Short mmCIF file of C-alpha atoms in Angstrom, two decimals:
data_model
loop_
_atom_site.label_atom_id
_atom_site.label_comp_id
_atom_site.label_asym_id
_atom_site.label_seq_id
_atom_site.Cartn_x
_atom_site.Cartn_y
_atom_site.Cartn_z
CA MET A 88 2.09 57.21 -6.58
CA LYS A 89 2.20 56.50 -10.31
CA ARG A 90 5.44 54.65 -9.66
CA THR A 91 3.67 51.75 -8.58
CA ALA A 92 2.18 51.10 -11.85
CA MET A 93 5.73 50.09 -12.61
CA ILE A 94 6.17 47.50 -9.89
CA ALA A 95 7.66 44.51 -11.40
CA THR A 96 6.43 40.97 -10.71
CA ALA A 97 8.55 38.05 -10.26
CA GLY A 98 6.27 35.23 -11.42
CA VAL A 99 8.72 32.93 -13.25
CA LEU A 100 8.45 29.71 -15.32
CA ALA A 101 12.02 29.03 -14.76
CA LEU A 102 14.07 26.22 -16.36
CA ALA A 103 16.43 24.43 -13.84
CA LEU A 104 19.90 26.01 -13.74
CA GLY A 105 22.46 23.67 -14.67
CA GLY A 106 25.95 23.10 -16.22
CA CYS A 107 29.29 24.19 -14.74
CA GLY A 108 32.41 25.49 -16.56
CA THR A 109 35.76 26.86 -15.29
CA SER A 110 36.20 29.68 -12.87
CA SER A 111 35.71 33.23 -14.12
CA GLY A 112 38.80 34.51 -12.33
CA ASP A 113 39.36 36.80 -9.40
CA GLY A 114 38.44 40.43 -8.54
CA GLY A 115 35.44 42.06 -7.23
CA GLY A 116 35.17 40.95 -3.62
CA GLY A 117 35.21 38.24 -1.10
CA ALA A 118 35.48 34.40 -1.74
CA THR A 119 31.88 33.54 -0.39
CA GLY A 120 30.34 32.70 -3.77
CA SER A 121 31.62 29.28 -4.43
CA GLU A 122 31.52 27.80 -1.02
CA SER A 123 27.88 28.73 -0.54
CA GLN A 124 26.84 27.56 -3.99
CA GLY A 125 27.99 24.08 -3.37
CA GLY A 126 30.74 24.37 -5.85
CA PHE A 127 28.91 26.13 -8.60
CA THR A 128 31.44 27.93 -10.89
CA ALA A 129 30.79 30.06 -14.04
CA PRO A 130 31.84 29.78 -17.60
CA ASP A 131 34.97 31.43 -18.67
CA VAL A 132 33.74 34.73 -19.94
CA PRO A 133 36.26 37.50 -20.28
CA MET A 134 36.01 40.60 -17.95
CA THR A 135 36.48 44.09 -19.29
CA GLN A 136 39.88 45.27 -18.17
CA GLU A 137 39.69 49.04 -19.29
CA LEU A 138 37.23 51.51 -20.89
CA GLY A 139 37.51 53.33 -24.05
CA ASP A 140 35.36 55.77 -25.96
CA ASN A 141 31.54 55.48 -25.66
CA GLU A 142 29.96 53.83 -28.58
CA GLY A 143 27.03 56.12 -28.88
CA SER A 144 24.31 53.51 -28.21
CA LEU A 145 23.01 51.25 -25.61
CA THR A 146 20.28 48.65 -25.32
CA VAL A 147 18.54 48.32 -22.04
CA LEU A 148 16.44 45.41 -20.94
CA ALA A 149 14.77 46.39 -17.65
CA TRP A 150 11.88 45.77 -15.27
CA PRO A 151 9.10 48.41 -15.82
CA GLY A 152 10.05 51.58 -13.84
CA TYR A 153 13.88 51.00 -13.80
CA ALA A 154 14.71 52.93 -16.95
CA GLU A 155 12.40 55.83 -17.21
CA ASP A 156 12.87 58.63 -19.86
CA GLY A 157 9.93 60.90 -19.27
CA SER A 158 7.46 59.19 -21.51
CA THR A 159 5.50 57.70 -18.60
CA ASP A 160 5.79 61.03 -16.47
CA LYS A 161 7.60 63.99 -17.63
CA SER A 162 9.01 64.72 -14.32
CA VAL A 163 10.49 61.05 -14.03
CA ASP A 164 13.51 60.86 -16.35
CA TRP A 165 17.05 59.54 -15.35
CA VAL A 166 17.63 58.29 -19.09
CA THR A 167 17.82 61.61 -20.82
CA PRO A 168 20.47 62.96 -18.42
CA PHE A 169 22.71 59.85 -19.01
CA GLU A 170 22.23 60.33 -22.88
CA LYS A 171 23.30 64.03 -22.66
CA GLU A 172 26.27 63.26 -20.50
CA THR A 173 27.71 60.23 -22.24
CA GLY A 174 26.39 60.38 -25.83
CA CYS A 175 24.94 57.01 -25.49
CA GLN A 176 21.49 56.92 -26.98
CA VAL A 177 19.41 54.41 -25.09
CA GLU A 178 16.87 51.97 -26.31
CA VAL A 179 14.79 50.36 -23.54
CA LYS A 180 12.88 47.16 -23.61
CA TYR A 181 10.68 46.10 -20.74
CA PHE A 182 9.99 42.65 -19.53
CA GLY A 183 7.32 41.28 -17.44
CA THR A 184 8.97 38.02 -15.78
CA SER A 185 12.55 36.83 -14.95
CA ASP A 186 11.99 33.98 -17.40
CA GLU A 187 11.37 36.46 -20.28
CA ALA A 188 14.40 38.31 -19.29
CA VAL A 189 16.61 35.26 -19.52
CA ASN A 190 15.30 34.30 -22.74
CA LEU A 191 15.81 37.71 -24.39
CA MET A 192 19.37 37.90 -22.88
CA LYS A 193 20.26 34.80 -24.65
CA SER A 194 19.51 36.57 -27.90
CA GLY A 195 22.56 38.82 -27.46
CA GLN A 196 20.51 41.96 -28.60
CA TYR A 197 20.94 43.75 -25.16
CA ASP A 198 23.83 45.28 -23.59
CA VAL A 199 22.53 45.40 -19.92
CA VAL A 200 19.73 43.83 -17.88
CA SER A 201 18.26 44.47 -14.35
CA ALA A 202 18.25 40.84 -13.26
CA SER A 203 16.38 39.67 -9.93
CA GLY A 204 17.87 36.94 -8.01
CA ASP A 205 15.69 34.25 -9.62
CA ALA A 206 17.42 35.02 -13.00
CA SER A 207 20.92 36.14 -12.32
CA LEU A 208 22.42 32.77 -11.65
CA ARG A 209 20.88 31.20 -14.79
CA LEU A 210 22.55 34.14 -16.82
CA ILE A 211 25.66 33.52 -15.26
CA ALA A 212 25.56 29.72 -15.78
CA GLY A 213 24.45 30.17 -19.33
CA GLY A 214 27.46 32.35 -20.13
CA ASP A 215 24.92 35.19 -21.11
CA VAL A 216 26.53 37.78 -18.83
CA ALA A 217 30.10 38.87 -18.16
CA PRO A 218 31.94 39.19 -14.86
CA VAL A 219 31.89 42.96 -13.92
CA ASN A 220 35.07 44.84 -13.39
CA THR A 221 33.81 47.03 -10.34
CA ASP A 222 37.11 49.07 -10.29
CA LEU A 223 35.71 50.75 -13.62
CA ILE A 224 32.52 51.80 -11.64
CA PRO A 225 33.11 54.59 -9.36
CA ASN A 226 29.80 54.64 -7.61
CA TYR A 227 30.01 51.12 -6.65
CA ALA A 228 32.12 52.19 -3.69
CA ASP A 229 29.04 53.70 -2.14
CA VAL A 230 26.80 50.53 -2.51
CA TRP A 231 25.77 49.06 0.83
CA SER A 232 28.38 46.53 1.79
CA PHE A 233 25.73 43.69 2.74
CA LEU A 234 24.55 43.75 -1.00
CA LYS A 235 27.98 43.01 -2.49
CA ASP A 236 29.44 39.45 -3.04
CA ARG A 237 26.16 37.66 -2.44
CA ASP A 238 24.88 34.13 -3.80
CA TRP A 239 22.72 35.77 -6.41
CA ASN A 240 25.10 38.32 -7.75
CA SER A 241 28.74 36.63 -7.45
CA VAL A 242 30.45 33.37 -8.10
CA ASP A 243 33.61 32.43 -6.24
CA GLY A 244 34.28 36.01 -5.15
CA GLN A 245 33.66 37.54 -8.64
CA MET A 246 31.04 40.18 -8.87
CA TYR A 247 28.68 39.52 -11.94
CA GLY A 248 26.73 42.74 -11.71
CA ILE A 249 25.98 46.09 -9.84
CA PRO A 250 23.38 45.97 -6.94
CA HIS A 251 20.38 48.23 -7.71
CA GLY A 252 17.48 48.06 -5.21
CA TYR A 253 16.01 45.71 -2.69
CA GLY A 254 13.04 44.85 -0.46
CA ALA A 255 11.33 42.28 1.80
CA ASN A 256 8.12 40.35 1.32
CA LEU A 257 6.25 41.50 4.24
CA LEU A 258 3.24 40.37 6.29
CA MET A 259 0.20 42.59 5.88
CA TYR A 260 -3.02 42.29 8.04
CA ASN A 261 -6.27 44.04 8.59
CA THR A 262 -5.96 45.76 11.86
CA ASP A 263 -9.88 45.68 12.41
CA VAL A 264 -10.11 41.88 11.88
CA VAL A 265 -6.73 40.34 12.87
CA SER A 266 -6.09 40.61 16.65
CA PRO A 267 -3.67 40.44 18.24
CA ALA A 268 -1.29 41.87 15.77
CA PRO A 269 0.74 39.08 14.16
CA THR A 270 4.34 38.74 14.60
CA SER A 271 4.80 35.32 13.07
CA TRP A 272 4.16 33.84 9.70
CA SER A 273 2.01 31.45 11.51
CA ALA A 274 -0.87 33.77 10.81
CA VAL A 275 -0.77 32.53 7.17
CA PHE A 276 0.30 29.07 7.88
CA ASP A 277 -0.75 27.20 11.15
CA ASP A 278 -3.29 29.60 12.19
CA ALA A 279 -4.65 30.32 8.61
CA SER A 280 -7.94 28.75 9.42
CA SER A 281 -8.86 31.52 11.79
CA TYR A 282 -9.23 33.80 8.62
CA ALA A 283 -10.64 30.85 6.32
CA GLY A 284 -11.17 32.20 2.62
CA LYS A 285 -9.31 35.62 3.56
CA VAL A 286 -5.73 34.66 3.46
CA THR A 287 -3.83 35.86 0.46
CA ALA A 288 -0.36 34.63 -0.91
CA TYR A 289 1.92 35.59 -3.62
CA ASP A 290 1.26 33.75 -6.90
CA SER A 291 4.54 32.18 -8.04
CA PRO A 292 6.63 29.08 -7.28
CA ILE A 293 9.27 31.20 -5.57
CA TYR A 294 6.53 31.43 -2.78
CA ILE A 295 7.67 27.84 -1.84
CA ALA A 296 10.61 29.56 -0.19
CA ASP A 297 8.22 31.44 2.44
CA ALA A 298 7.01 28.16 3.52
CA ALA A 299 10.41 26.62 3.69
CA LEU A 300 11.66 29.63 5.71
CA TYR A 301 8.68 29.30 8.11
CA LEU A 302 9.40 25.37 8.42
CA ALA A 303 13.00 26.22 9.01
CA LYS A 304 12.22 28.09 12.16
CA THR A 305 9.19 26.01 13.33
CA GLN A 306 10.53 22.47 12.39
CA PRO A 307 14.26 22.45 12.87
CA ASP A 308 14.34 18.61 12.59
CA LEU A 309 13.85 19.04 8.61
CA GLY A 310 17.27 20.54 8.50
CA ILE A 311 16.46 23.56 6.30
CA GLU A 312 19.35 25.97 6.32
CA ASP A 313 18.47 27.83 3.19
CA PRO A 314 14.88 28.30 1.78
CA TYR A 315 16.16 28.08 -1.81
CA ALA A 316 18.23 24.85 -0.98
CA LEU A 317 15.67 22.10 -0.55
CA ASP A 318 16.14 18.36 -0.88
CA GLU A 319 13.18 16.04 -1.98
CA ASP A 320 12.04 15.56 1.58
CA GLN A 321 12.25 19.31 2.45
CA LEU A 322 10.42 20.25 -0.82
CA ALA A 323 7.75 17.75 0.11
CA ALA A 324 7.40 19.27 3.58
CA ALA A 325 6.96 22.72 2.19
CA VAL A 326 4.49 21.47 -0.45
CA ASP A 327 2.32 19.90 2.26
CA LEU A 328 2.41 23.12 4.33
CA LEU A 329 1.11 25.09 1.28
CA LYS A 330 -1.53 22.66 0.28
CA LYS A 331 -2.91 22.92 3.75
CA GLN A 332 -2.71 26.69 3.47
CA ARG A 333 -4.60 26.58 0.15
CA GLU A 334 -7.78 25.52 2.03
CA ASP A 335 -7.79 28.90 3.59
CA VAL A 336 -6.51 31.09 0.77
CA GLY A 337 -9.25 33.29 -0.93
CA GLU A 338 -6.83 34.69 -3.66
CA TYR A 339 -3.30 34.20 -4.83
CA TRP A 340 -2.17 37.78 -6.05
CA SER A 341 0.51 39.01 -8.45
CA ASP A 342 -1.34 42.28 -9.43
CA TYR A 343 -0.65 44.79 -6.70
CA LEU A 344 -3.93 46.76 -7.46
CA LYS A 345 -5.92 43.71 -6.92
CA GLU A 346 -4.36 42.97 -3.60
CA ILE A 347 -5.18 46.54 -2.51
CA GLN A 348 -8.63 46.27 -3.45
CA ALA A 349 -9.03 42.97 -1.60
CA PHE A 350 -7.76 44.53 1.67
CA LYS A 351 -10.15 47.51 1.08
CA THR A 352 -13.15 45.47 0.71
CA GLY A 353 -12.28 42.90 3.37
CA ASP A 354 -11.95 39.88 0.92
CA SER A 355 -8.39 39.55 2.25
CA VAL A 356 -7.47 40.27 5.74
CA VAL A 357 -3.83 38.82 6.12
CA GLY A 358 -0.95 37.85 3.59
CA THR A 359 2.20 38.55 1.99
CA THR A 360 2.93 41.92 0.58
CA TRP A 361 5.46 44.63 -0.34
CA GLN A 362 6.11 47.71 1.62
CA VAL A 363 4.99 50.06 -1.30
CA ILE A 364 1.69 48.19 -1.54
CA ALA A 365 1.03 48.54 2.18
CA ASN A 366 1.70 52.21 1.75
CA LEU A 367 -0.74 52.58 -1.05
CA ALA A 368 -3.36 50.67 0.82
CA LYS A 369 -3.01 53.00 3.76
CA ASP A 370 -3.17 55.94 1.32
CA GLU A 371 -6.70 54.48 0.26
CA LYS A 372 -7.83 54.15 3.87
CA ALA A 373 -7.59 50.46 4.14
CA PRO A 374 -7.15 49.71 7.82
CA VAL A 375 -3.68 47.72 7.27
CA GLU A 376 -0.33 47.45 8.86
CA ALA A 377 2.79 45.55 7.41
CA VAL A 378 5.47 43.63 9.57
CA LEU A 379 8.65 41.69 9.04
CA PRO A 380 7.74 38.59 11.10
CA GLU A 381 10.00 37.10 13.76
CA GLU A 382 10.98 34.27 11.28
CA GLY A 383 12.46 36.83 8.70
CA ALA A 384 11.25 37.13 5.29
CA THR A 385 11.91 36.42 1.57
CA GLY A 386 12.72 39.33 -0.56
CA TRP A 387 14.52 40.65 -3.75
CA SER A 388 17.73 42.31 -4.45
CA ASP A 389 17.98 43.29 -8.16
CA THR A 390 21.34 43.57 -10.10
CA TRP A 391 22.40 45.35 -13.28
CA MET A 392 24.39 42.84 -15.34
CA VAL A 393 26.24 43.11 -18.60
CA SER A 394 25.87 41.00 -21.67
CA SER A 395 28.84 38.76 -22.63
CA LYS A 396 27.84 39.65 -26.22
CA SER A 397 27.48 43.34 -25.70
CA GLU A 398 28.56 45.50 -28.63
CA HIS A 399 28.43 48.66 -26.55
CA PRO A 400 30.44 47.61 -23.35
CA ASN A 401 31.64 51.23 -22.69
CA CYS A 402 28.30 52.62 -22.74
CA ALA A 403 26.96 49.66 -20.58
CA TYR A 404 29.56 50.45 -18.04
CA ALA A 405 28.67 54.13 -18.07
CA TRP A 406 25.02 53.07 -17.50
CA MET A 407 25.73 50.73 -14.62
CA ASP A 408 27.75 53.74 -12.95
CA HIS A 409 25.01 56.27 -13.71
CA ILE A 410 22.00 54.07 -12.69
CA ILE A 411 23.58 53.49 -9.18
CA SER A 412 24.57 57.18 -8.80
CA PRO A 413 22.98 58.87 -5.78
CA GLU A 414 20.73 61.00 -7.91
CA ALA A 415 19.59 58.34 -10.28
CA ASN A 416 19.35 55.59 -7.60
CA ALA A 417 17.22 57.76 -5.37
CA ALA A 418 14.79 58.66 -8.29
CA VAL A 419 14.43 54.94 -9.23
CA ALA A 420 13.95 53.85 -5.61
CA GLN A 421 11.21 56.39 -4.96
CA TRP A 422 9.52 55.79 -8.28
CA PHE A 423 9.50 51.88 -7.94
CA GLY A 424 9.17 51.64 -4.28
CA GLU A 425 12.22 50.07 -2.87
CA ALA A 426 15.35 50.55 -0.86
CA PRO A 427 18.14 52.11 -2.89
CA ALA A 428 21.54 50.37 -3.18
CA ASN A 429 23.63 53.45 -3.04
CA GLU A 430 24.23 54.78 0.49
CA LYS A 431 24.33 58.49 -0.63
CA ALA A 432 20.98 58.08 -2.35
CA CYS A 433 19.28 58.53 1.01
CA ASP A 434 20.65 62.02 1.30
CA LEU A 435 18.63 63.00 -1.88
CA ALA A 436 15.42 60.95 -1.22
CA ALA A 437 12.24 62.48 0.26
CA LYS A 438 12.18 62.78 3.94
CA GLY A 439 11.69 59.62 5.71
CA PHE A 440 11.75 57.44 2.54
CA CYS A 441 14.82 55.53 3.41
CA ASP A 442 13.51 54.99 7.03
CA THR A 443 10.26 53.61 5.56
CA TYR A 444 12.12 51.12 3.49
CA HIS A 445 14.90 50.48 5.93
CA ALA A 446 17.46 51.42 3.44
CA GLY A 447 20.99 50.64 4.83
CA ASP A 448 19.72 48.93 8.02
CA GLU A 449 22.00 45.95 7.93
CA SER A 450 20.21 44.11 10.82
CA TYR A 451 16.88 44.38 9.11
CA ALA A 452 18.47 43.23 5.79
CA GLU A 453 20.05 40.28 7.41
CA GLN A 454 16.57 38.95 8.14
CA ILE A 455 15.70 39.02 4.33
CA HIS A 456 16.42 35.77 2.35
CA TYR A 457 16.64 37.17 -1.21
CA TRP A 458 15.07 35.45 -4.10
CA THR A 459 17.69 32.98 -5.53
CA THR A 460 17.19 30.32 -8.18
CA PRO A 461 17.03 26.80 -6.74
CA ILE A 462 19.58 24.49 -8.54
CA GLU A 463 20.75 21.01 -8.11
CA GLN A 464 24.02 22.09 -6.54
CA CYS A 465 22.62 22.76 -3.00
CA LEU A 466 22.83 26.59 -2.17
CA ASP A 467 23.54 25.72 1.47
CA GLY A 468 26.84 23.90 0.60
CA ARG A 469 25.56 20.28 1.13
CA THR A 470 27.18 17.65 -1.23
CA ASP A 471 25.68 14.44 0.13
CA VAL A 472 22.41 15.17 -1.55
CA THR A 473 20.86 16.69 -4.80
CA CYS A 474 18.66 19.75 -4.28
CA THR A 475 15.58 20.34 -6.15
CA THR A 476 15.44 22.75 -8.94
CA TYR A 477 13.13 25.68 -10.05
CA GLN A 478 11.57 23.27 -12.60
CA ASP A 479 10.58 21.05 -9.57
CA TRP A 480 9.28 23.85 -7.81
CA THR A 481 7.04 25.01 -10.74
CA GLN A 482 5.61 21.41 -11.02
CA ALA A 483 5.02 21.40 -7.13
CA TRP A 484 3.44 24.86 -7.37
CA THR A 485 0.86 23.39 -10.02
CA GLU A 486 -0.11 20.73 -7.53
CA ILE A 487 -0.25 23.17 -4.76
CA LYS A 488 -2.92 25.40 -6.60
CA GLY A 489 -4.79 22.33 -7.94
#
């Protein structure tokens, strides 16, 4: 269970994504990106057309737990086999937030980065990452199809990275206190007063999307089609809901250990969580269950992206192919606590692991609204309004928490 010490947080102080350039060209998948991103296009950054000899070196920027070399746990090492196989000596730097990752990638010092959906569009728009030629990555063929060509990893049908792992933000509750068992996010919104002072929520501006998703289902007149595409009125409605919820929140969490402890002591009895946290809490005898509510949920899908300034592109492509190989992807998923992106990884994972994390369950995945950076160009395709940006969300989050 040491893997959970490596769980990444997604708290971000993101700047608004802005600026458009020319199209990045064809290749890599369907043409859903441009349409769903309200006309957003990427700077004209060249894509690698063919590979040559490996350069012997690679700099990796990653969430903690994504590039283990045996130094954390001798039995957990997928970097050393890569080095032996390719001759690419790996130097890893970990980051703690998506904002930090974006700033570090702008320096041009790193070849590849594991980017969450609240960072990837910023990296694309800034010209910091290059389009990825998926034909040069054999293991890409075995990635679940529903993770490909999505709003956060492609633009205008061009893939800008390789899907790595994903998961949902679930509703966890104390089975001794919360009855009947909740099936809706109303337990932490409209019905939160029933558990006043013992509701917990994720501590990040991106949590605004959770409120927006709930409103999309319960107040359809607001017209929310995408929880990451909110105009001023829709954002105001989400903020009002979260301010009301604030009266019943005992603690906002970003540290999974603190959330586990709060559910063990009874200080928290209902709130948002991750599957791996629910598993750990049960292991520590906390009386909890976690569900995907009927409204669906937000979640994350991380992507390996290659720097537009990479000095080691051959090693970078070798790494992206290696890290989503069945062996490495299974190892990372189990250490980190998420569903693997490679279908064949489930053949190598521990018995029942992929079932627990719903890996490959497309109907389950369709209920997840993956973190995506809010931008002025409405991600739901609207062109008659300007949508709010992550900067707006950050300011709103400060108001919500008081």
